GROMACS .gro file of C-alpha atoms in nm:
model
  453
    1MET     CA    1  10.571   8.652  12.266
    2LEU     CA    2  10.202   8.555  12.249
    3ARG     CA    3  10.168   8.585  12.626
    4ILE     CA    4  10.338   8.923  12.614
    5ALA     CA    5  10.094   9.037  12.345
    6LEU     CA    6   9.794   8.927  12.552
    7ARG     CA    7   9.933   9.097  12.861
    8GLY     CA    8  10.003   9.410  12.658
    9VAL     CA    9   9.641   9.436  12.546
   10ALA     CA   10   9.517   9.373  12.901
   11ALA     CA   11   9.759   9.625  13.050
   12HIS     CA   12   9.659   9.905  12.811
   13LYS     CA   13   9.288   9.828  12.773
   14ALA     CA   14   9.191  10.186  12.859
   15ARG     CA   15   9.386  10.314  12.558
   16MET     CA   16   9.247  10.036  12.340
   17VAL     CA   17   8.883  10.128  12.402
   18LEU     CA   18   8.869  10.412  12.147
   19ALA     CA   19   9.034  10.199  11.879
   20LEU     CA   20   8.800   9.911  11.965
   21VAL     CA   21   8.496  10.136  11.921
   22ALA     CA   22   8.628  10.257  11.585
   23ILE     CA   23   8.673   9.899  11.461
   24ALA     CA   24   8.330   9.796  11.587
   25LEU     CA   25   8.158  10.090  11.418
   26GLY     CA   26   8.322  10.028  11.083
   27THR     CA   27   8.247   9.656  11.080
   28ALA     CA   28   7.892   9.720  11.210
   29PHE     CA   29   7.814   9.938  10.908
   30VAL     CA   30   7.962   9.682  10.670
   31ALA     CA   31   7.787   9.384  10.830
   32GLY     CA   32   7.459   9.572  10.871
   33THR     CA   33   7.457   9.676  10.507
   34LEU     CA   34   7.526   9.325  10.380
   35VAL     CA   35   7.275   9.158  10.614
   36PHE     CA   36   7.004   9.411  10.529
   37ARG     CA   37   7.054   9.365  10.155
   38ASP     CA   38   7.068   8.985  10.180
   39SER     CA   39   6.755   8.979  10.397
   40VAL     CA   40   6.557   9.197  10.158
   41GLU     CA   41   6.675   9.000   9.855
   42ALA     CA   42   6.589   8.666  10.017
   43SER     CA   43   6.245   8.789  10.120
   44THR     CA   44   6.180   8.942   9.779
   45ARG     CA   45   6.279   8.625   9.597
   46ALA     CA   46   6.062   8.415   9.827
   47SER     CA   47   5.767   8.648   9.768
   48PHE     CA   48   5.817   8.643   9.393
   49ALA     CA   49   5.851   8.264   9.395
   50ALA     CA   50   5.518   8.242   9.578
   51SER     CA   51   5.345   8.478   9.333
   52ALA     CA   52   5.503   8.340   9.014
   53ALA     CA   53   5.310   8.093   8.802
   54ASP     CA   54   5.436   7.756   8.682
   55ALA     CA   55   5.553   7.936   8.368
   56THR     CA   56   5.544   8.300   8.259
   57VAL     CA   57   5.552   8.450   7.910
   58THR     CA   58   5.688   8.805   7.884
   59PRO     CA   59   5.800   9.032   7.600
   60ARG     CA   60   6.159   9.009   7.488
   61GLN     CA   61   6.226   9.346   7.656
   62GLY     CA   62   6.114   9.205   7.990
   63ALA     CA   63   5.810   9.265   8.207
   64GLY     CA   64   5.808   9.622   8.337
   65ASP     CA   65   6.039   9.751   8.061
   66ARG     CA   66   5.928  10.038   7.839
   67GLN     CA   67   5.878  10.044   7.463
   68ASP     CA   68   6.117  10.259   7.270
   69GLY     CA   69   5.973  10.598   7.176
   70THR     CA   70   5.635  10.566   7.350
   71GLY     CA   71   5.732  10.501   7.711
   72LEU     CA   72   5.448  10.249   7.734
   73PRO     CA   73   5.512   9.917   7.909
   74ALA     CA   74   5.622   9.633   7.681
   75THR     CA   75   5.324   9.410   7.605
   76VAL     CA   76   5.219   9.064   7.495
   77ALA     CA   77   4.948   9.033   7.228
   78GLY     CA   78   4.618   8.896   7.349
   79ALA     CA   79   4.631   8.617   7.086
   80VAL     CA   80   4.929   8.469   7.273
   81VAL     CA   81   4.694   8.363   7.555
   82ASP     CA   82   4.498   8.143   7.313
   83VAL     CA   83   4.815   7.996   7.160
   84VAL     CA   84   4.959   7.910   7.501
   85SER     CA   85   4.628   7.767   7.624
   86ARG     CA   86   4.634   7.509   7.342
   87ALA     CA   87   4.990   7.395   7.416
   88GLU     CA   88   5.034   7.042   7.546
   89GLY     CA   89   5.054   7.015   7.924
   90VAL     CA   90   4.889   7.355   7.988
   91GLN     CA   91   4.589   7.352   8.218
   92ALA     CA   92   4.513   7.724   8.196
   93ALA     CA   93   4.667   8.050   8.076
   94TYR     CA   94   4.574   8.403   8.178
   95GLY     CA   95   4.686   8.743   8.063
   96ARG     CA   96   4.811   8.979   8.335
   97VAL     CA   97   4.865   9.354   8.352
   98HIS     CA   98   5.135   9.450   8.599
   99VAL     CA   99   5.287   9.801   8.584
  100PRO     CA  100   5.546   9.891   8.851
  101ASP     CA  101   5.678  10.237   8.943
  102THR     CA  102   5.344  10.405   8.881
  103VAL     CA  103   5.268  10.735   9.053
  104VAL     CA  104   4.944  10.714   9.248
  105LEU     CA  105   4.822  11.021   9.440
  106ASP     CA  106   4.570  11.029   9.722
  107GLY     CA  107   4.292  11.284   9.763
  108ARG     CA  108   4.539  11.539   9.906
  109GLY     CA  109   4.773  11.504   9.610
  110ALA     CA  110   5.040  11.316   9.805
  111PRO     CA  111   5.198  11.004   9.646
  112LEU     CA  112   5.125  10.670   9.810
  113ARG     CA  113   5.496  10.596   9.792
  114SER     CA  114   5.779  10.822   9.678
  115ARG     CA  115   5.933  10.563   9.446
  116GLY     CA  116   5.598  10.470   9.293
  117VAL     CA  117   5.368  10.173   9.343
  118THR     CA  118   5.264   9.873   9.138
  119VAL     CA  119   4.923   9.886   8.969
  120ALA     CA  120   4.778   9.561   8.838
  121ASP     CA  121   4.459   9.418   8.699
  122TRP     CA  122   4.215   9.236   8.926
  123SER     CA  123   4.245   8.877   8.798
  124PRO     CA  124   4.094   8.622   9.037
  125GLY     CA  125   4.127   8.348   8.777
  126ALA     CA  126   4.503   8.394   8.758
  127GLY     CA  127   4.538   8.322   9.130
  128ALA     CA  128   4.688   8.664   9.193
  129ALA     CA  129   4.396   8.846   9.354
  130PRO     CA  130   4.432   8.899   9.729
  131ARG     CA  131   4.157   8.858   9.985
  132VAL     CA  132   3.917   9.151  10.014
  133VAL     CA  133   3.873   9.237  10.383
  134ALA     CA  134   3.652   9.542  10.336
  135GLY     CA  135   3.425   9.648  10.053
  136ARG     CA  136   3.424   9.457   9.727
  137ALA     CA  137   3.626   9.384   9.413
  138PRO     CA  138   3.644   9.645   9.134
  139ALA     CA  139   3.368   9.604   8.876
  140GLY     CA  140   3.380   9.926   8.675
  141PRO     CA  141   3.631  10.149   8.495
  142ALA     CA  142   3.654  10.398   8.784
  143GLU     CA  143   3.691  10.153   9.073
  144ALA     CA  144   3.996  10.017   9.251
  145VAL     CA  145   4.104   9.796   9.540
  146LEU     CA  146   4.384   9.923   9.763
  147ASP     CA  147   4.631   9.722   9.966
  148ALA     CA  148   4.551   9.728  10.339
  149ARG     CA  149   4.900   9.845  10.440
  150ALA     CA  150   4.892  10.138  10.200
  151ALA     CA  151   4.538  10.225  10.310
  152LYS     CA  152   4.642  10.228  10.675
  153ALA     CA  153   4.964  10.420  10.616
  154ARG     CA  154   4.793  10.696  10.415
  155GLY     CA  155   4.459  10.698  10.602
  156ILE     CA  156   4.262  10.601  10.291
  157GLY     CA  157   3.923  10.434  10.319
  158ILE     CA  158   3.641  10.309  10.100
  159GLY     CA  159   3.493  10.591   9.896
  160ASP     CA  160   3.816  10.794   9.877
  161ARG     CA  161   3.956  10.898   9.541
  162LEU     CA  162   4.293  10.810   9.390
  163ARG     CA  163   4.464  10.967   9.090
  164ILE     CA  164   4.675  10.729   8.881
  165GLN     CA  165   4.936  10.891   8.655
  166ALA     CA  166   5.002  10.645   8.373
  167VAL     CA  167   5.179  10.696   8.041
  168PRO     CA  168   4.857  10.698   7.833
  169GLY     CA  169   4.710  10.958   8.067
  170THR     CA  170   4.597  11.038   8.419
  171PHE     CA  171   4.270  10.892   8.545
  172GLU     CA  172   4.085  10.883   8.873
  173VAL     CA  173   3.936  10.586   9.056
  174THR     CA  174   3.731  10.538   9.369
  175VAL     CA  175   3.845  10.291   9.634
  176VAL     CA  176   3.570  10.029   9.661
  177GLY     CA  177   3.765   9.767   9.854
  178VAL     CA  178   4.063   9.704  10.078
  179ALA     CA  179   4.271   9.389  10.023
  180GLN     CA  180   4.477   9.194  10.273
  181ARG     CA  181   4.804   9.052  10.155
  182ARG     CA  182   4.802   8.676  10.127
  183SER     CA  183   4.983   8.474  10.391
  184ASP     CA  184   5.211   8.320  10.127
  185GLY     CA  185   5.336   8.663  10.022
  186ALA     CA  186   5.202   8.610   9.670
  187GLN     CA  187   5.045   8.954   9.631
  188ASP     CA  188   5.259   9.155   9.392
  189ALA     CA  189   5.072   9.486   9.362
  190ASP     CA  190   4.945   9.779   9.571
  191VAL     CA  191   4.651   9.901   9.362
  192PHE     CA  192   4.414   9.681   9.160
  193VAL     CA  193   4.179   9.799   8.888
  194GLU     CA  194   3.933   9.617   8.665
  195ALA     CA  195   4.105   9.413   8.389
  196SER     CA  196   3.986   9.603   8.081
  197THR     CA  197   4.052   9.933   8.256
  198ALA     CA  198   4.408   9.824   8.326
  199GLN     CA  199   4.463   9.743   7.959
  200ARG     CA  200   4.325  10.071   7.825
  201ARG     CA  201   4.444  10.307   8.097
  202LEU     CA  202   4.783  10.156   8.183
  203LEU     CA  203   4.889   9.998   7.851
  204GLY     CA  204   4.705  10.225   7.606
  205ALA     CA  205   4.538   9.946   7.408
  206PRO     CA  206   4.280   9.670   7.459
  207ALA     CA  207   4.357   9.299   7.435
  208VAL     CA  208   4.722   9.333   7.539
  209PHE     CA  209   4.900   9.222   7.856
  210THR     CA  210   5.237   9.266   8.022
  211SER     CA  211   5.267   8.890   8.073
  212VAL     CA  212   5.088   8.560   8.040
  213VAL     CA  213   5.084   8.327   8.340
  214VAL     CA  214   5.057   7.957   8.275
  215THR     CA  215   4.930   7.681   8.504
  216ALA     CA  216   5.070   7.334   8.436
  217GLY     CA  217   4.850   7.031   8.400
  218PRO     CA  218   4.869   6.739   8.645
  219GLY     CA  219   5.210   6.574   8.648
  220VAL     CA  220   5.376   6.831   8.420
  221GLY     CA  221   5.699   6.978   8.558
  222ASP     CA  222   5.811   7.336   8.509
  223GLY     CA  223   6.092   7.238   8.273
  224PRO     CA  224   5.879   7.036   8.027
  225LEU     CA  225   5.606   7.302   8.050
  226LYS     CA  226   5.853   7.573   7.951
  227ARG     CA  227   5.974   7.374   7.649
  228ARG     CA  228   5.619   7.305   7.528
  229VAL     CA  229   5.506   7.665   7.567
  230ALA     CA  230   5.820   7.790   7.392
  231GLY     CA  231   5.755   7.544   7.110
  232ALA     CA  232   5.400   7.670   7.070
  233LEU     CA  233   5.529   8.027   7.043
  234HIS     CA  234   5.809   7.938   6.803
  235ASP     CA  235   5.622   8.080   6.503
  236ALA     CA  236   5.493   8.393   6.681
  237ALA     CA  237   5.551   8.722   6.501
  238ASP     CA  238   5.695   8.891   6.811
  239PRO     CA  239   5.973   8.737   7.020
  240TYR     CA  240   5.874   8.628   7.370
  241VAL     CA  241   6.058   8.488   7.668
  242VAL     CA  242   5.929   8.187   7.861
  243ARG     CA  243   6.050   8.136   8.218
  244THR     CA  244   5.983   7.875   8.482
  245ARG     CA  245   5.870   7.970   8.831
  246ALA     CA  246   6.227   7.976   8.964
  247GLU     CA  247   6.359   8.172   8.665
  248GLU     CA  248   6.081   8.432   8.688
  249ALA     CA  249   6.138   8.476   9.062
  250ALA     CA  250   6.511   8.522   9.002
  251ALA     CA  251   6.456   8.773   8.720
  252ARG     CA  252   6.211   8.981   8.919
  253GLY     CA  253   6.433   8.954   9.225
  254ASP     CA  254   6.730   9.088   9.030
  255ALA     CA  255   6.522   9.378   8.900
  256ALA     CA  256   6.398   9.461   9.249
  257GLY     CA  257   6.748   9.421   9.393
  258SER     CA  258   6.882   9.694   9.166
  259SER     CA  259   6.663   9.945   9.353
  260LEU     CA  260   6.859   9.858   9.668
  261ASP     CA  261   7.188   9.967   9.517
  262ILE     CA  262   7.144  10.331   9.620
  263VAL     CA  263   7.074  10.234   9.981
  264THR     CA  264   7.359   9.984   9.979
  265TYR     CA  265   7.611  10.232   9.839
  266ALA     CA  266   7.500  10.500  10.086
  267MET     CA  267   7.541  10.268  10.383
  268LEU     CA  268   7.876  10.142  10.254
  269GLY     CA  269   7.979  10.506  10.216
  270PHE     CA  270   7.913  10.558  10.587
  271ALA     CA  271   8.109  10.240  10.653
  272GLY     CA  272   8.400  10.374  10.449
  273ILE     CA  273   8.401  10.703  10.640
  274SER     CA  274   8.389  10.515  10.969
  275VAL     CA  275   8.676  10.289  10.862
  276LEU     CA  276   8.878  10.590  10.744
  277VAL     CA  277   8.837  10.762  11.080
  278GLY     CA  278   8.912  10.433  11.253
  279VAL     CA  279   9.244  10.398  11.072
  280PHE     CA  280   9.368  10.725  11.217
  281LEU     CA  281   9.242  10.639  11.565
  282ILE     CA  282   9.396  10.292  11.556
  283GLY     CA  283   9.723  10.418  11.414
  284ASN     CA  284   9.743  10.692  11.674
  285THR     CA  285   9.663  10.444  11.953
  286PHE     CA  286   9.940  10.207  11.853
  287ALA     CA  287  10.183  10.493  11.795
  288MET     CA  288  10.128  10.608  12.155
  289LEU     CA  289  10.160  10.252  12.283
  290VAL     CA  290  10.486  10.198  12.098
  291ALA     CA  291  10.624  10.528  12.229
  292ALA     CA  292  10.521  10.445  12.585
  293ARG     CA  293  10.674  10.099  12.561
  294THR     CA  294  11.006  10.198  12.409
  295ARG     CA  295  11.200  10.065  12.708
  296GLN     CA  296  11.005   9.739  12.698
  297SER     CA  297  11.086   9.696  12.329
  298GLY     CA  298  11.453   9.772  12.400
  299LEU     CA  299  11.456   9.520  12.686
  300LEU     CA  300  11.308   9.253  12.461
  301ARG     CA  301  11.580   9.324  12.205
  302ALA     CA  302  11.843   9.309  12.481
  303VAL     CA  303  11.733   8.963  12.598
  304GLY     CA  304  11.748   8.820  12.247
  305ALA     CA  305  11.426   8.913  12.068
  306ARG     CA  306  11.480   8.981  11.700
  307ARG     CA  307  11.344   9.286  11.522
  308GLY     CA  308  11.082   9.076  11.343
  309GLN     CA  309  10.963   8.927  11.672
  310VAL     CA  310  10.906   9.272  11.824
  311ASN     CA  311  10.731   9.372  11.502
  312ARG     CA  312  10.505   9.066  11.514
  313LEU     CA  313  10.434   9.133  11.882
  314ILE     CA  314  10.265   9.463  11.796
  315LEU     CA  315  10.090   9.311  11.495
  316GLY     CA  316   9.966   9.025  11.716
  317GLU     CA  317   9.807   9.280  11.947
  318ALA     CA  318   9.649   9.441  11.640
  319VAL     CA  319   9.504   9.107  11.524
  320LEU     CA  320   9.361   9.044  11.870
  321LEU     CA  321   9.211   9.392  11.887
  322GLY     CA  322   9.073   9.361  11.533
  323GLY     CA  323   8.917   9.023  11.608
  324ILE     CA  324   8.740   9.149  11.920
  325GLY     CA  325   8.623   9.466  11.746
  326SER     CA  326   8.500   9.269  11.443
  327THR     CA  327   8.299   9.035  11.665
  328LEU     CA  328   8.134   9.327  11.841
  329GLY     CA  329   8.073   9.502  11.508
  330LEU     CA  330   7.927   9.192  11.346
  331THR     CA  331   7.683   9.148  11.635
  332ALA     CA  332   7.584   9.515  11.622
  333GLY     CA  333   7.550   9.502  11.243
  334VAL     CA  334   7.311   9.207  11.253
  335ALA     CA  335   7.103   9.386  11.517
  336LEU     CA  336   7.106   9.703  11.304
  337ALA     CA  337   6.988   9.512  10.996
  338ALA     CA  338   6.712   9.341  11.197
  339GLY     CA  339   6.589   9.680  11.315
  340LEU     CA  340   6.598   9.823  10.962
  341THR     CA  341   6.393   9.535  10.821
  342ARG     CA  342   6.128   9.587  11.087
  343VAL     CA  343   6.115   9.962  11.027
  344VAL     CA  344   6.088   9.921  10.649
  345GLY     CA  345   5.820   9.656  10.695
  346ARG     CA  346   5.614   9.886  10.917
  347VAL     CA  347   5.611  10.168  10.664
  348GLY     CA  348   5.458   9.941  10.405
  349ASP     CA  349   5.731   9.762  10.217
  350THR     CA  350   5.668   9.401  10.312
  351SER     CA  351   5.950   9.280  10.093
  352ALA     CA  352   6.184   9.380  10.373
  353ALA     CA  353   5.972   9.250  10.660
  354ALA     CA  354   6.135   8.913  10.676
  355GLU     CA  355   6.368   8.700  10.880
  356VAL     CA  356   6.724   8.820  10.901
  357THR     CA  357   6.948   8.643  10.650
  358VAL     CA  358   7.317   8.610  10.738
  359ARG     CA  359   7.526   8.455  10.462
  360TRP     CA  360   7.879   8.328  10.513
  361SER     CA  361   8.019   8.621  10.317
  362THR     CA  362   7.899   8.871  10.579
  363PRO     CA  363   8.114   8.744  10.872
  364ALA     CA  364   8.401   8.696  10.629
  365ALA     CA  365   8.374   9.058  10.512
  366ALA     CA  366   8.334   9.189  10.867
  367TYR     CA  367   8.642   9.009  11.000
  368ALA     CA  368   8.841   9.092  10.686
  369VAL     CA  369   8.764   9.463  10.722
  370GLY     CA  370   8.819   9.471  11.099
  371VAL     CA  371   9.138   9.269  11.113
  372LEU     CA  372   9.302   9.392  10.793
  373VAL     CA  373   9.229   9.759  10.865
  374THR     CA  374   9.369   9.722  11.216
  375LEU     CA  375   9.680   9.550  11.081
  376ALA     CA  376   9.728   9.821  10.818
  377ALA     CA  377   9.693  10.098  11.077
  378ALA     CA  378   9.931   9.926  11.320
  379TYR     CA  379  10.193   9.834  11.062
  380LEU     CA  380  10.400  10.152  11.075
  381PRO     CA  381  10.401  10.171  11.459
  382ALA     CA  382  10.501   9.804  11.462
  383ARG     CA  383  10.794   9.875  11.232
  384ARG     CA  384  10.904  10.161  11.455
  385ALA     CA  385  10.889   9.926  11.755
  386GLY     CA  386  11.105   9.673  11.572
  387ARG     CA  387  11.373   9.936  11.508
  388VAL     CA  388  11.417  10.014  11.878
  389SER     CA  389  11.781   9.961  11.979
  390PRO     CA  390  11.864   9.721  12.268
  391MET     CA  391  12.038  10.018  12.429
  392ALA     CA  392  11.698  10.184  12.471
  393ALA     CA  393  11.642   9.969  12.780
  394LEU     CA  394  11.927  10.157  12.954
  395LEU     CA  395  11.833  10.509  12.848
  396ARG     CA  396  11.582  10.741  13.012
  397VAL     CA  397  11.450  10.874  12.681
  398ALA     CA  398  11.501  10.667  12.374
  399GLY     CA  399  11.325  10.580  12.058
  400PRO     CA  400  11.377  10.415  11.724
  401ASP     CA  401  11.600  10.572  11.469
  402THR     CA  402  11.358  10.682  11.201
  403ARG     CA  403  11.579  10.914  10.999
  404ARG     CA  404  11.674  10.655  10.738
  405SER     CA  405  11.316  10.553  10.668
  406LEU     CA  406  11.157  10.899  10.646
  407ARG     CA  407  11.272  10.967  10.291
  408ALA     CA  408  11.149  10.633  10.157
  409ARG     CA  409  10.823  10.660  10.348
  410ASN     CA  410  10.758  11.010  10.216
  411ARG     CA  411  10.815  10.889   9.860
  412ILE     CA  412  10.567  10.605   9.914
  413ALA     CA  413  10.314  10.844  10.068
  414ALA     CA  414  10.344  11.094   9.783
  415THR     CA  415  10.318  10.827   9.514
  416THR     CA  416  10.017  10.647   9.660
  417GLY     CA  417   9.848  10.977   9.741
  418LEU     CA  418   9.883  11.105   9.385
  419LEU     CA  419   9.761  10.774   9.245
  420GLY     CA  420   9.464  10.789   9.480
  421VAL     CA  421   9.371  11.143   9.370
  422LEU     CA  422   9.403  11.037   9.005
  423ALA     CA  423   9.181  10.732   9.061
  424LEU     CA  424   8.918  10.948   9.235
  425ALA     CA  425   8.920  11.195   8.945
  426LEU     CA  426   8.880  10.913   8.692
  427ALA     CA  427   8.604  10.758   8.902
  428ALA     CA  428   8.409  11.085   8.900
  429ARG     CA  429   8.437  11.105   8.523
  430ALA     CA  430   8.375  10.738   8.443
  431GLU     CA  431   8.127  10.676   8.729
  432SER     CA  432   8.321  10.362   8.818
  433VAL     CA  433   8.271  10.204   9.160
  434SER     CA  434   8.594  10.003   9.131
  435LEU     CA  435   8.797  10.317   9.058
  436LEU     CA  436   8.626  10.492   9.348
  437GLY     CA  437   8.724  10.212   9.585
  438ALA     CA  438   9.082  10.207   9.456
  439GLY     CA  439   9.105  10.585   9.493
  440ILE     CA  440   8.981  10.578   9.850
  441LEU     CA  441   9.221  10.297   9.939
  442LEU     CA  442   9.526  10.460   9.780
  443THR     CA  443   9.446  10.798   9.931
  444LEU     CA  444   9.405  10.634  10.270
  445VAL     CA  445   9.740  10.455  10.240
  446GLY     CA  446   9.913  10.774  10.131
  447THR     CA  447   9.763  10.974  10.418
  448VAL     CA  448   9.859  10.718  10.681
  449ALA     CA  449  10.208  10.669  10.536
  450GLY     CA  450  10.269  11.044  10.532
  451ALA     CA  451  10.150  11.100  10.890
  452PRO     CA  452  10.415  11.221  11.133
  453PRO     CA  453  10.596  10.939  11.316
   0.00000   0.00000   0.00000
């Protein structure tokens, strides 16, 4: 039966091409989405790990979060820097101002980036300042250093004006320098202003920071450093969170990864549409194959093949087709993700300009989608092939007797279809991704089950 399945695929390869393309497209979208997200997350975490200090102190709300009522970034009191500096095992501690999602407009009133940029203080002592490749560092309240990629993308040079829209108010700065991102990826901002200006203009108060970065003394590990700093802050009036380098990189990576959800869901939506179309194409392909091979199925039954064997013959062809299509789709998806990372890197988001990351879950998901969808689409044609009578080999026109199964199949189609519509309605009201997926799946099953034989 295996040899017959292989010969069947080879003999009808022209009819299989359209179904193969449908499988490859669906799995390419799935694999491409997963690889792109994994690549960006891995690059972002690596960049954050390079820029994170040995230990970081942030407000309980989290760095980048907003205070209730004011909309200002959550802050750390300036006195915390002195307390942390005196802790055992601390070599140095610096306050940092780091405000993401800030709207910065160029001289023409256009934003540097639609989703906002990160504005930070210029703090050479904290090890966070990049290398100035043109001009100089900011030294006054109306001066700023701009990232080289952003300067190139927007055509901004030294002497141009920028308008920064912060919660305390809008203020203008003049670009006095252009900074090159460090080779270790440790730069974590796009616009840098003088430290006291960052406190007053971005946070609305002097002597406050969004975080405190801590450098460990010789021979002090991140774990012991965290415990000692946390002990020094035990009696502080405001609650603070102390994280090691790895913990801070993970926390910032998770926050940055949430911004990818929209892109991920959009790409998976295209994948779902492609898979949905593929189900109909695959099902139609196998339905035509089963109809064209009615005599062959009857002959197999006549020479002793059982109904289940004929059924498994068609499903075996589906598995083979799904495996080939999944392999092609996985390859195309990885190439698609590699192209997307390069494109995103060129437009200024270096977090995505990284090596392609392929985790084991991506091939598993690609083959699961390709093979299982093909099996699901071929299941009903396979059942019809198994019901072919041995007498069909002797008749000019013959086919399986489907009258007995139509009533049961219609009931299944109606039930699953109604459940799918109900799940979709609940998903729209509850904004639940799981209900949305269940609704799409049930609607798909009901549509395929109710299709004409």
